[in-house]
XYZ file of C-alpha atoms in Angstrom:
181
model
C -3.122 21.089 3.930
C -6.495 19.343 4.170
C -7.692 18.370 7.609
C -8.449 14.637 7.905
C -11.731 15.511 9.664
C -12.984 17.792 6.865
C -16.372 16.699 5.543
C -18.063 19.006 3.029
C -21.685 19.914 3.718
C -22.093 22.264 0.757
C -20.595 23.194 -2.597
C -20.098 26.725 -3.952
C -22.399 27.426 -6.943
C -21.340 27.209 -10.589
C -20.370 30.909 -10.883
C -18.416 31.033 -7.620
C -19.483 33.485 -4.944
C -18.335 36.532 -3.034
C -17.036 36.100 0.498
C -16.530 38.391 3.495
C -14.222 38.408 6.529
C -17.211 38.926 8.825
C -20.992 39.013 8.378
C -20.634 42.604 7.206
C -20.874 43.677 3.541
C -18.227 46.341 4.169
C -15.526 43.686 4.747
C -15.180 41.732 1.457
C -12.432 39.195 0.935
C -11.343 36.914 -1.917
C -14.310 35.343 -3.766
C -14.752 31.574 -3.630
C -14.137 29.379 -6.676
C -16.971 27.524 -8.368
C -17.775 24.060 -7.024
C -15.488 24.439 -4.001
C -16.535 21.948 -1.290
C -17.097 23.743 2.030
C -18.440 22.949 5.486
C -21.140 25.106 7.028
C -20.045 26.107 10.540
C -22.638 28.698 11.572
C -25.688 30.588 10.271
C -26.803 34.116 11.132
C -29.882 34.871 9.070
C -28.786 34.670 5.432
C -25.105 34.824 6.418
C -23.243 31.506 6.543
C -19.835 30.994 8.125
C -18.030 28.335 6.091
C -14.783 26.411 6.373
C -12.822 25.291 3.326
C -10.780 22.076 3.127
C -7.529 24.063 3.460
C -8.669 25.591 6.773
C -9.589 28.993 5.319
C -12.874 30.384 6.688
C -15.176 33.101 5.379
C -18.731 34.415 5.527
C -20.992 34.016 2.487
C -24.622 34.437 1.523
C -25.778 31.011 2.669
C -28.856 31.066 0.445
C -26.657 30.257 -2.550
C -24.686 27.325 -1.126
C -25.587 23.954 -2.658
C -26.195 21.336 0.020
C -24.724 17.886 -0.422
C -26.097 14.725 1.213
C -24.910 14.127 4.748
C -23.472 10.709 4.123
C -21.886 9.562 0.871
C -23.399 6.519 -0.820
C -21.820 3.190 0.024
C -20.924 0.338 -2.264
C -23.371 -2.545 -2.159
C -20.792 -5.136 -3.113
C -22.512 -5.940 -6.417
C -20.766 -6.189 -9.765
C -19.177 -3.008 -11.076
C -21.218 -1.502 -13.911
C -19.908 0.949 -16.497
C -21.751 3.884 -14.897
C -20.424 3.025 -11.442
C -16.793 2.560 -12.519
C -14.782 5.582 -11.245
C -11.877 5.079 -13.680
C -13.326 6.931 -16.711
C -14.089 10.027 -14.599
C -10.646 9.831 -12.977
C -9.147 9.738 -16.485
C -11.094 12.875 -17.534
C -9.980 14.659 -14.348
C -6.353 13.700 -15.008
C -6.557 14.952 -18.620
C -8.147 18.256 -17.575
C -5.487 18.780 -14.892
C -2.716 17.890 -17.369
C -4.173 20.328 -19.919
C -4.314 23.081 -17.301
C -0.786 22.377 -16.097
C 0.532 22.436 -19.694
C -1.153 25.827 -20.244
C 0.343 27.170 -16.988
C 3.807 25.925 -17.986
C 3.480 27.548 -21.407
C 2.236 30.812 -19.855
C 5.121 30.822 -17.353
C 7.620 30.182 -20.161
C 6.262 33.138 -22.124
C 4.730 31.015 -24.875
C 1.183 32.209 -24.127
C -0.287 35.600 -23.367
C -3.043 36.036 -20.777
C -5.855 36.118 -23.335
C -4.715 32.921 -25.049
C -4.294 31.249 -21.645
C -7.880 32.186 -20.684
C -9.227 30.939 -24.019
C -7.290 27.664 -23.755
C -8.478 26.959 -20.202
C -11.999 28.419 -20.334
C -13.745 25.062 -20.837
C -11.725 23.126 -18.241
C -13.764 22.180 -15.156
C -12.500 19.851 -12.438
C -12.939 19.472 -8.725
C -11.336 16.875 -6.485
C -11.411 16.186 -2.750
C -9.443 13.112 -1.667
C -9.871 11.840 1.881
C -8.238 8.458 2.380
C -10.271 5.886 0.486
C -13.013 8.426 -0.287
C -12.927 10.815 -3.229
C -15.344 13.481 -4.427
C -14.930 14.364 -8.120
C -16.625 17.037 -10.176
C -17.971 15.526 -13.395
C -18.270 18.442 -15.841
C -19.855 16.244 -18.553
C -22.828 15.417 -16.327
C -22.715 18.612 -14.190
C -22.516 16.747 -10.879
C -20.291 15.911 -7.959
C -19.638 12.189 -7.687
C -18.423 10.156 -4.729
C -16.260 7.055 -5.007
C -14.935 4.701 -2.351
C -12.393 3.095 -4.656
C -14.833 0.631 -6.186
C -18.091 2.423 -6.986
C -18.957 5.878 -8.315
C -22.267 7.492 -7.270
C -23.831 10.909 -7.782
C -23.296 13.001 -4.658
C -24.777 16.372 -5.703
C -26.038 17.742 -9.011
C -25.668 21.276 -10.381
C -29.226 21.472 -11.607
C -32.618 19.944 -10.923
C -34.019 16.731 -12.311
C -34.184 16.480 -16.076
C -37.404 15.688 -17.910
C -37.791 12.093 -18.976
C -39.687 10.630 -21.872
C -43.475 10.499 -21.539
C -44.317 7.203 -19.808
C -47.535 6.972 -21.874
C -50.085 8.042 -19.304
C -51.977 11.254 -18.915
C -51.354 13.919 -16.309
C -52.336 13.326 -12.702
C -55.891 14.419 -11.972
C -57.537 15.360 -8.710
C -60.528 13.103 -8.117
C -63.290 14.053 -5.685
C -64.911 11.388 -3.477
C -67.915 11.536 -5.851
C -65.849 10.567 -8.901
C -64.053 12.475 -11.692
């Protein structure tokens, strides 16, 4: 059960990450899933004590957590554009969840073996945190977490750094001394 006060501060990296019961490498526990939203509770050097939405807590190597902005973006009340419309991403999340559920049902019924199940689900990537009117969705197509307040979708955190854009037509920045170039 998700606590109504849960607000993620970080996201687990793309490959998931190991976790420990205490800040002690001799006490490993279940690893964390990729893109899991977590809240940082405490830091001890590189160790980070985190809390998951379901109330489960663990210690992780805090250097690898991906920080998310403190406050989600807010709608400006302007017209809804195609990129800001949350419905297409919600549709992709629903399809991915339906595909996963169908594979689980088929596996449970004996129609799939473990290898076929893994192959069939290997490309599925979703993440969802719903908190009242707010929702955080993982957009696998654009490798980002998005936030929506019911009317507007905005990037909340990206998996990777900024992408290169087309050359704007000017040369590289140059350092100029007070005496000229």
